[in-house]
Amino acid sequence: ALNDAGLETADSLYVSNMLADELQGQKHLGALIADEAGLSGIEALNVRAATASGAAALRAACQAVASGMVETALVVGVEKMSAAEASPVLAKALDAEFEVPVGATVLNQIARLMAGYLERYRPPADALAHFSVNAHANAAGNPYALYCDRQYSPADVLASRLIEAPIRLLDCAPICDGAAALLLAPAGHPRAGRVRLVGSAAATDRFRLSDRPDPLRLRAIERSTNLLLEQAGVRRADIDLFEAHDAFSITACLSLEAAGFAAPGTGWQLALAGEIAPGGRLPMATLGGLKARGHPIGATAIYQACEIGLQLTGRAGSTQVPGARLALMQSIGGIGATAISHLFSA
Amino acid sequence: ALNDAGLETADSLYVSNMLADELQGQKHLGALIADEAGLSGIEALNVRAATASGAAALRAACQAVASGMVETALVVGVEKMSAAEASPVLAKALDAEFEVPVGATVLNQIARLMAGYLERYRPPADALAHFSVNAHANAAGNPYALYCDRQYSPADVLASRLIEAPIRLLDCAPICDGAAALLLAPAGHPRAGRVRLVGSAAATDRFRLSDRPDPLRLRAIERSTNLLLEQAGVRRADIDLFEAHDAFSITACLSLEAAGFAAPGTGWQLALAGEIAPGGRLPMATLGGLKARGHPIGATAIYQACEIGLQLTGRAGSTQVPGARLALMQSIGGIGATAISHLFSA
């Protein structure tokens, strides 16, 4: 990121990571990364919001630069999940007192959402599969994608192994290792690039799924999207591409609905109609998304932001969204207790 | 904090915590605390820098408010250390690859500093004990202090149990539970109080003690103090009280030296001469400090900031620093790899 910006160092470092406490025994990644990157001396903070940690770090860095208290901010996301069993650690995004002790896991909570959706709206059997199909098709053009060489049909998704009913293997983003970095500088900075971060908003919802009046309504996504669009003076129709938190096909679908791009129960129709493909009305997962590029949690949103940078500068290769000028990016913490939305323009 | 400010809610919540991942199985404290506090909907981020996490959250919140992107920010620090053995988790502030596997702990790294100091400068035997004596004397006036009823002499400190030579029990801040909260609002806000946060600066040093040219020089403290004073246009002589990171008597002493209040090897002289008492030249640990008020890690800096608020508004009781107008607060992450400094005025 520094090389790309033509800078030797930055004023500050914001690090995003979710699992290193347990998986690498490391709770002080900011200062460690600053030192290992040869930047010792600069300030370094760690920012988190469970599975939305990358977006949390980006938002804090954005506020830091906007405050004028720092000029340039490096944002680094990193996760190394291959070393150990990550699932029990991921469950710490849930309520340790009232959910985990009675068996809640991220997977079975998401399965509740998917089962509830299928039961309430009764979409075609392959309705949600199209999110995964699109993500894998787009990853083929991305050399940085974990699955840059696997194409699937809706039938493949439906035939894949049942993980936690009704979630199948190909509904899930993979556990993997990864890192991404970007540099934020104020508008007018001599090294400022062509991509602008034009909005940032975050919100929470009731923490436990069981406390929400309608679990299929991701209200933190609703709130953060509305705040963001109002702040930036942008209409939904102006948005050229949408990098959603497609950790599961159902979260991609519910995100479309909560963000106001589709009525409740109809998000899958956009996928089925090809509207989320690079040439469609609202391209999604344009370089593979969490599903096929990979979902190294702390790195994910930074990865998404970098990919959006490629799209907005016409460097996205075979899945370039023609004329992309405005991109929405969203991250979900836990089962939607946190949502953070960012808007980028070229 | 909300009641004190006369507000129903805030725009955002910044949470500081170091150990809940392991000790409470909780990695999503921001949204959880927002919900449990009846504030569900507002954004919530977790900010950390190991043992300097409270100051990290305060700095991020300060930048958020200064950016204008949020108006009011709640900063909440919390730590619950009584539930389990905290030491192995605390060691995750060190390098998990090159330090911890060869036996490094926070305690034995600090012991290296103390031993090195005693060997290089050969101060009187009770030189460092006076930091603990002062802290305990001041805690007597603080009903929120963990040790509000224990006074010690220098001889008591020197007679206390050896924990990790040359560190004795009464050189150490206690492991404990605690929480603290404050509200940040921009200057001119209708509910703005009399205490102003007038500066914030952070820095890092080489991560591993063994990589530093002089381990007894806490360069991150040096850097962050210099940045802070320059930024605020304040001289050291203007500062009325200093809430340092006195997790150990040696860190209080080295902080005095690194912050430029005493030449290397002489920090203890200020303590011995009574200059760090409430009526002295540079009062420290004025309501007990980490040593005697307690050191619930994620809460510590927020606790310090609240105590500074009491001092600057003349509400500090029996250890009120007469005419206190300007207060310096510092936090150390790990063995000085991170340092964060804040300046408050009345």
mmCIF file of C-alpha atoms in Angstrom, chain B residues 18-306:
data_model
loop_
_atom_site.group_PDB
_atom_site.id
_atom_site.type_symbol
_atom_site.label_atom_id
_atom_site.label_comp_id
_atom_site.label_asym_id
_atom_site.label_seq_id
_atom_site.Cartn_x
_atom_site.Cartn_y
_atom_site.Cartn_z
ATOM 1 C CA MET B 18 -8.182 -6.460 26.744
ATOM 2 C CA LEU B 19 -9.058 -9.879 28.136
ATOM 3 C CA ALA B 20 -12.721 -10.720 27.541
ATOM 4 C CA ASP B 21 -11.873 -12.840 24.495
ATOM 5 C CA GLU B 22 -10.356 -15.450 26.763
ATOM 6 C CA LEU B 23 -11.774 -14.671 30.203
ATOM 7 C CA GLN B 24 -15.418 -14.153 29.212
ATOM 8 C CA GLY B 25 -15.505 -15.725 25.741
ATOM 9 C CA GLN B 26 -16.675 -12.440 24.284
ATOM 10 C CA LYS B 27 -15.290 -10.742 21.144
ATOM 11 C CA HIS B 28 -18.129 -8.390 20.284
ATOM 12 C CA LEU B 29 -18.389 -6.186 23.356
ATOM 13 C CA GLY B 30 -19.308 -2.984 21.515
ATOM 14 C CA ALA B 31 -22.702 -4.122 20.248
ATOM 15 C CA LEU B 32 -23.277 -6.158 23.412
ATOM 16 C CA ILE B 33 -22.707 -3.205 25.752
ATOM 17 C CA ALA B 34 -24.765 -0.904 23.510
ATOM 18 C CA ASP B 35 -27.667 -3.334 23.804
ATOM 19 C CA GLU B 36 -27.308 -4.080 27.518
ATOM 20 C CA ALA B 37 -27.091 -0.354 28.253
ATOM 21 C CA GLY B 38 -30.356 0.232 26.405
ATOM 22 C CA LEU B 39 -28.615 2.071 23.579
ATOM 23 C CA SER B 40 -29.142 -0.513 20.834
ATOM 24 C CA GLY B 41 -28.960 1.126 17.433
ATOM 25 C CA ILE B 42 -26.016 3.436 18.074
ATOM 26 C CA GLU B 43 -22.735 2.487 16.501
ATOM 27 C CA ALA B 44 -20.185 0.680 18.640
ATOM 28 C CA LEU B 45 -16.514 -0.045 18.009
ATOM 29 C CA ASN B 46 -13.906 -1.823 20.128
ATOM 30 C CA VAL B 47 -10.483 -0.224 20.263
ATOM 31 C CA ARG B 48 -7.390 -1.807 21.752
ATOM 32 C CA ALA B 49 -3.663 -1.538 22.242
ATOM 33 C CA ALA B 50 -3.018 -4.282 24.809
ATOM 34 C CA THR B 51 -2.620 -2.712 28.274
ATOM 35 C CA ALA B 52 -3.094 0.771 26.783
ATOM 36 C CA SER B 53 -6.553 -0.115 25.451
ATOM 37 C CA GLY B 54 -8.461 2.497 27.443
ATOM 38 C CA ALA B 55 -6.316 5.280 26.052
ATOM 39 C CA ALA B 56 -6.634 3.793 22.561
ATOM 40 C CA ALA B 57 -10.433 3.937 22.804
ATOM 41 C CA LEU B 58 -10.305 7.477 24.166
ATOM 42 C CA ARG B 59 -8.046 8.545 21.309
ATOM 43 C CA ALA B 60 -10.286 6.983 18.648
ATOM 44 C CA ALA B 61 -13.360 8.593 20.225
ATOM 45 C CA CYS B 62 -11.585 11.930 20.365
ATOM 46 C CA GLN B 63 -10.749 11.672 16.666
ATOM 47 C CA ALA B 64 -14.347 10.687 15.881
ATOM 48 C CA VAL B 65 -15.740 13.759 17.635
ATOM 49 C CA ALA B 66 -13.029 16.014 16.218
ATOM 50 C CA SER B 67 -13.878 14.758 12.715
ATOM 51 C CA GLY B 68 -17.456 15.943 13.091
ATOM 52 C CA MET B 69 -18.605 12.522 11.874
ATOM 53 C CA VAL B 70 -20.196 11.896 15.266
ATOM 54 C CA GLU B 71 -21.259 14.488 17.785
ATOM 55 C CA THR B 72 -21.230 12.655 21.113
ATOM 56 C CA ALA B 73 -19.150 9.605 21.940
ATOM 57 C CA LEU B 74 -19.400 7.384 24.988
ATOM 58 C CA VAL B 75 -16.115 5.760 25.955
ATOM 59 C CA VAL B 76 -16.483 2.699 28.146
ATOM 60 C CA GLY B 77 -13.639 0.666 29.587
ATOM 61 C CA VAL B 78 -14.249 -2.635 31.275
ATOM 62 C CA GLU B 79 -12.241 -5.576 32.552
ATOM 63 C CA LYS B 80 -13.206 -8.580 34.645
ATOM 64 C CA MET B 81 -10.021 -10.293 35.733
ATOM 65 C CA SER B 82 -11.162 -12.061 38.885
ATOM 66 C CA ALA B 83 -12.833 -14.915 37.043
ATOM 67 C CA ALA B 84 -9.714 -16.747 35.892
ATOM 68 C CA GLU B 85 -5.931 -16.717 35.846
ATOM 69 C CA ALA B 86 -5.088 -13.600 33.847
ATOM 70 C CA SER B 87 -1.293 -13.860 33.581
ATOM 71 C CA PRO B 88 -1.043 -16.133 30.524
ATOM 72 C CA VAL B 89 -3.558 -13.911 28.742
ATOM 73 C CA LEU B 90 -1.653 -10.771 29.703
ATOM 74 C CA ALA B 91 1.470 -12.287 28.137
ATOM 75 C CA LYS B 92 -0.260 -12.012 24.776
ATOM 76 C CA ALA B 93 0.776 -8.340 24.870
ATOM 77 C CA LEU B 94 4.268 -9.700 24.119
ATOM 78 C CA ASP B 95 5.622 -11.375 20.992
ATOM 79 C CA ALA B 96 3.951 -14.772 20.690
ATOM 80 C CA GLU B 97 6.587 -16.041 18.297
ATOM 81 C CA PHE B 98 9.912 -14.926 19.783
ATOM 82 C CA GLU B 99 9.259 -13.917 23.400
ATOM 83 C CA VAL B 100 6.509 -15.993 24.977
ATOM 84 C CA PRO B 101 7.841 -19.373 23.754
ATOM 85 C CA VAL B 102 11.130 -18.716 25.552
ATOM 86 C CA GLY B 103 9.383 -17.877 28.788
ATOM 87 C CA ALA B 104 8.677 -14.162 28.604
ATOM 88 C CA THR B 105 5.850 -12.833 30.768
ATOM 89 C CA VAL B 106 4.824 -9.253 31.468
ATOM 90 C CA LEU B 107 6.182 -9.708 34.980
ATOM 91 C CA ASN B 108 9.622 -10.999 34.033
ATOM 92 C CA GLN B 109 10.055 -8.376 31.339
ATOM 93 C CA ILE B 110 9.228 -5.633 33.834
ATOM 94 C CA ALA B 111 11.584 -7.326 36.300
ATOM 95 C CA ARG B 112 14.342 -7.006 33.681
ATOM 96 C CA LEU B 113 13.665 -3.270 33.521
ATOM 97 C CA MET B 114 13.711 -2.889 37.287
ATOM 98 C CA ALA B 115 16.842 -4.984 37.723
ATOM 99 C CA GLY B 116 18.569 -3.042 34.954
ATOM 100 C CA TYR B 117 17.600 0.238 36.544
ATOM 101 C CA LEU B 118 18.823 -0.734 40.005
ATOM 102 C CA GLU B 119 22.079 -2.013 38.557
ATOM 103 C CA ARG B 120 22.796 0.973 36.328
ATOM 104 C CA TYR B 121 21.819 3.803 38.655
ATOM 105 C CA ARG B 122 22.262 2.210 42.113
ATOM 106 C CA PRO B 123 19.579 4.281 43.863
ATOM 107 C CA PRO B 124 18.859 3.847 47.593
ATOM 108 C CA ALA B 125 17.103 0.570 48.436
ATOM 109 C CA ASP B 126 13.758 2.257 49.040
ATOM 110 C CA ALA B 127 13.960 4.574 46.003
ATOM 111 C CA LEU B 128 11.142 3.022 44.001
ATOM 112 C CA ALA B 129 9.021 2.103 47.031
ATOM 113 C CA HIS B 130 7.904 5.703 47.416
ATOM 114 C CA PHE B 131 5.748 5.468 44.280
ATOM 115 C CA SER B 132 3.663 2.749 45.933
ATOM 116 C CA VAL B 133 3.600 4.563 49.275
ATOM 117 C CA ASN B 134 2.267 7.708 47.587
ATOM 118 C CA ALA B 135 -0.338 5.783 45.601
ATOM 119 C CA HIS B 136 -1.707 4.038 48.683
ATOM 120 C CA ALA B 137 -1.740 7.270 50.707
ATOM 121 C CA ASN B 138 -3.805 8.913 47.963
ATOM 122 C CA ALA B 139 -6.218 6.011 47.591
ATOM 123 C CA ALA B 140 -7.345 6.588 51.174
ATOM 124 C CA GLY B 141 -9.371 9.553 49.960
ATOM 125 C CA ASN B 142 -10.998 7.710 47.075
ATOM 126 C CA PRO B 143 -14.131 5.683 47.817
ATOM 127 C CA TYR B 144 -13.831 4.044 44.361
ATOM 128 C CA ALA B 145 -10.316 2.760 45.081
ATOM 129 C CA LEU B 146 -9.808 -0.967 45.530
ATOM 130 C CA TYR B 147 -7.370 -0.297 48.383
ATOM 131 C CA CYS B 148 -8.985 2.681 50.058
ATOM 132 C CA ASP B 149 -7.928 1.509 53.502
ATOM 133 C CA ARG B 150 -4.317 0.304 53.321
ATOM 134 C CA GLN B 151 -1.401 2.567 54.085
ATOM 135 C CA TYR B 152 2.160 1.390 53.673
ATOM 136 C CA SER B 153 5.613 2.644 54.579
ATOM 137 C CA PRO B 154 8.649 2.207 52.332
ATOM 138 C CA ALA B 155 9.758 -0.531 54.744
ATOM 139 C CA ASP B 156 6.434 -2.342 54.175
ATOM 140 C CA VAL B 157 7.050 -2.313 50.425
ATOM 141 C CA LEU B 158 10.568 -3.694 50.862
ATOM 142 C CA ALA B 159 9.301 -6.367 53.251
ATOM 143 C CA SER B 160 6.501 -7.507 50.973
ATOM 144 C CA ARG B 161 6.645 -10.843 49.195
ATOM 145 C CA LEU B 162 9.095 -11.181 46.307
ATOM 146 C CA ILE B 163 7.052 -11.804 43.163
ATOM 147 C CA GLU B 164 9.679 -11.825 40.425
ATOM 148 C CA ALA B 165 13.019 -10.466 41.633
ATOM 149 C CA PRO B 166 13.476 -7.602 42.188
ATOM 150 C CA ILE B 167 9.725 -6.875 41.954
ATOM 151 C CA ARG B 168 7.859 -7.213 45.239
ATOM 152 C CA LEU B 169 4.133 -7.539 45.799
ATOM 153 C CA LEU B 170 3.766 -3.874 46.752
ATOM 154 C CA ASP B 171 5.525 -2.784 43.569
ATOM 155 C CA CYS B 172 2.607 -4.185 41.556
ATOM 156 C CA ALA B 173 -0.835 -2.866 40.697
ATOM 157 C CA PRO B 174 -3.508 -5.431 41.548
ATOM 158 C CA ILE B 175 -5.408 -7.629 39.145
ATOM 159 C CA CYS B 176 -9.059 -6.693 39.633
ATOM 160 C CA ASP B 177 -12.453 -6.037 38.054
ATOM 161 C CA GLY B 178 -13.621 -2.575 37.102
ATOM 162 C CA ALA B 179 -15.393 -0.338 34.638
ATOM 163 C CA ALA B 180 -15.442 3.350 33.866
ATOM 164 C CA ALA B 181 -17.251 5.540 31.360
ATOM 165 C CA LEU B 182 -17.056 9.068 30.096
ATOM 166 C CA LEU B 183 -18.782 11.130 27.457
ATOM 167 C CA LEU B 184 -17.013 13.216 24.826
ATOM 168 C CA ALA B 185 -18.801 16.089 23.127
ATOM 169 C CA PRO B 186 -17.458 18.883 20.936
ATOM 170 C CA ALA B 187 -16.620 22.239 22.493
ATOM 171 C CA GLY B 188 -19.736 24.351 22.546
ATOM 172 C CA HIS B 189 -22.080 21.383 22.921
ATOM 173 C CA PRO B 190 -25.000 22.410 25.159
ATOM 174 C CA ARG B 191 -24.123 19.678 27.670
ATOM 175 C CA ALA B 192 -20.344 20.159 27.491
ATOM 176 C CA GLY B 193 -18.771 20.064 30.941
ATOM 177 C CA ARG B 194 -15.883 22.019 32.347
ATOM 178 C CA VAL B 195 -13.173 19.484 31.526
ATOM 179 C CA ARG B 196 -11.558 19.762 28.121
ATOM 180 C CA LEU B 197 -9.515 17.140 26.328
ATOM 181 C CA VAL B 198 -6.875 19.414 24.832
ATOM 182 C CA GLY B 199 -4.447 16.955 23.334
ATOM 183 C CA SER B 200 -3.954 13.333 22.348
ATOM 184 C CA ALA B 201 -0.890 11.610 20.931
ATOM 185 C CA ALA B 202 0.280 8.044 20.471
ATOM 186 C CA ALA B 203 3.494 6.335 19.436
ATOM 187 C CA THR B 204 5.157 2.947 19.259
ATOM 188 C CA ASP B 205 8.621 1.623 20.027
ATOM 189 C CA ARG B 206 10.404 -1.503 18.826
ATOM 190 C CA PHE B 207 8.102 -4.314 19.912
ATOM 191 C CA ARG B 208 10.560 -6.568 21.722
ATOM 192 C CA LEU B 209 12.568 -5.223 24.655
ATOM 193 C CA SER B 210 15.615 -6.998 23.238
ATOM 194 C CA ASP B 211 15.439 -4.959 20.025
ATOM 195 C CA ARG B 212 15.689 -1.602 21.818
ATOM 196 C CA PRO B 213 19.070 0.124 22.038
ATOM 197 C CA ASP B 214 18.347 1.124 25.635
ATOM 198 C CA PRO B 215 15.486 -0.774 27.279
ATOM 199 C CA LEU B 216 15.404 1.746 30.140
ATOM 200 C CA ARG B 217 14.384 4.465 27.700
ATOM 201 C CA LEU B 218 10.653 4.256 27.031
ATOM 202 C CA ARG B 219 10.822 5.896 23.625
ATOM 203 C CA ALA B 220 7.111 5.592 22.863
ATOM 204 C CA ILE B 221 6.473 7.641 26.025
ATOM 205 C CA GLU B 222 9.109 10.155 24.904
ATOM 206 C CA ARG B 223 7.599 10.457 21.440
ATOM 207 C CA SER B 224 3.985 10.670 22.475
ATOM 208 C CA THR B 225 4.761 13.228 25.193
ATOM 209 C CA ASN B 226 6.737 15.408 22.818
ATOM 210 C CA LEU B 227 4.031 15.209 20.153
ATOM 211 C CA LEU B 228 1.369 16.036 22.717
ATOM 212 C CA LEU B 229 3.099 19.056 24.252
ATOM 213 C CA GLU B 230 4.043 20.460 20.870
ATOM 214 C CA GLN B 231 0.503 19.989 19.588
ATOM 215 C CA ALA B 232 -1.040 21.673 22.638
ATOM 216 C CA GLY B 233 1.602 24.376 22.987
ATOM 217 C CA VAL B 234 2.208 23.415 26.598
ATOM 218 C CA ARG B 235 5.444 23.271 28.606
ATOM 219 C CA ARG B 236 6.181 20.558 31.136
ATOM 220 C CA ALA B 237 6.257 23.174 33.890
ATOM 221 C CA ASP B 238 2.611 24.037 33.118
ATOM 222 C CA ILE B 239 1.407 20.558 34.037
ATOM 223 C CA ASP B 240 -0.258 20.354 37.442
ATOM 224 C CA LEU B 241 -0.624 16.606 37.817
ATOM 225 C CA PHE B 242 0.527 13.445 36.080
ATOM 226 C CA GLU B 243 -1.489 10.250 35.979
ATOM 227 C CA ALA B 244 1.133 7.797 34.746
ATOM 228 C CA HIS B 245 0.899 4.091 33.967
ATOM 229 C CA ASP B 246 2.084 2.970 37.410
ATOM 230 C CA ALA B 247 1.276 -0.698 36.888
ATOM 231 C CA PHE B 248 4.660 -1.259 38.558
ATOM 232 C CA SER B 249 6.770 1.158 40.581
ATOM 233 C CA ILE B 250 9.491 0.967 37.921
ATOM 234 C CA THR B 251 7.063 1.974 35.158
ATOM 235 C CA ALA B 252 6.031 5.043 37.179
ATOM 236 C CA CYS B 253 9.700 5.971 37.560
ATOM 237 C CA LEU B 254 10.639 5.331 33.923
ATOM 238 C CA SER B 255 7.544 7.251 32.773
ATOM 239 C CA LEU B 256 8.646 10.313 34.727
ATOM 240 C CA GLU B 257 12.021 10.117 33.020
ATOM 241 C CA ALA B 258 10.754 9.362 29.506
ATOM 242 C CA ALA B 259 8.151 12.112 29.744
ATOM 243 C CA GLY B 260 10.961 14.542 30.500
ATOM 244 C CA PHE B 261 10.139 15.388 34.109
ATOM 245 C CA ALA B 262 13.364 13.885 35.424
ATOM 246 C CA ALA B 263 16.745 13.009 33.954
ATOM 247 C CA PRO B 264 17.474 9.311 33.325
ATOM 248 C CA GLY B 265 18.158 7.585 36.623
ATOM 249 C CA THR B 266 16.558 10.287 38.755
ATOM 250 C CA GLY B 267 12.794 9.772 38.563
ATOM 251 C CA TRP B 268 12.729 8.188 42.009
ATOM 252 C CA GLN B 269 14.168 11.389 43.524
ATOM 253 C CA LEU B 270 10.881 13.185 42.875
ATOM 254 C CA ALA B 271 9.052 10.472 44.772
ATOM 255 C CA LEU B 272 11.558 10.412 47.628
ATOM 256 C CA ALA B 273 11.330 14.199 47.983
ATOM 257 C CA GLY B 274 7.538 14.135 48.210
ATOM 258 C CA GLU B 275 7.190 16.029 44.928
ATOM 259 C CA ILE B 276 4.636 13.495 43.651
ATOM 260 C CA ALA B 277 2.323 13.985 46.659
ATOM 261 C CA PRO B 278 -0.843 16.078 46.179
ATOM 262 C CA GLY B 279 0.910 19.227 47.441
ATOM 263 C CA GLY B 280 4.159 18.570 45.554
ATOM 264 C CA ARG B 281 5.559 19.873 42.321
ATOM 265 C CA LEU B 282 4.103 17.092 40.126
ATOM 266 C CA PRO B 283 1.415 15.086 41.941
ATOM 267 C CA MET B 284 1.012 11.509 40.679
ATOM 268 C CA ALA B 285 -1.527 8.727 41.260
ATOM 269 C CA THR B 286 -3.618 11.359 42.960
ATOM 270 C CA LEU B 287 -6.569 9.074 43.658
ATOM 271 C CA GLY B 288 -4.507 5.925 44.092
ATOM 272 C CA GLY B 289 -3.228 5.300 40.586
ATOM 273 C CA LEU B 290 -3.121 1.887 38.980
ATOM 274 C CA LYS B 291 -1.250 0.724 42.084
ATOM 275 C CA ALA B 292 -3.890 1.397 44.731
ATOM 276 C CA ARG B 293 -7.087 2.402 42.952
ATOM 277 C CA GLY B 294 -6.669 -0.791 40.917
ATOM 278 C CA HIS B 295 -5.737 -1.728 37.339
ATOM 279 C CA PRO B 296 -8.687 -3.367 35.559
ATOM 280 C CA ILE B 297 -6.839 -3.078 32.285
ATOM 281 C CA GLY B 298 -9.434 -2.039 29.721
ATOM 282 C CA ALA B 299 -10.984 0.356 32.233
ATOM 283 C CA THR B 300 -7.767 1.887 33.529
ATOM 284 C CA ALA B 301 -7.273 4.904 31.284
ATOM 285 C CA ILE B 302 -10.971 5.761 31.384
ATOM 286 C CA TYR B 303 -10.740 5.546 35.181
ATOM 287 C CA GLN B 304 -7.710 7.868 35.077
ATOM 288 C CA ALA B 305 -9.574 10.327 32.847
ATOM 289 C CA CYS B 306 -12.566 10.349 35.207
#
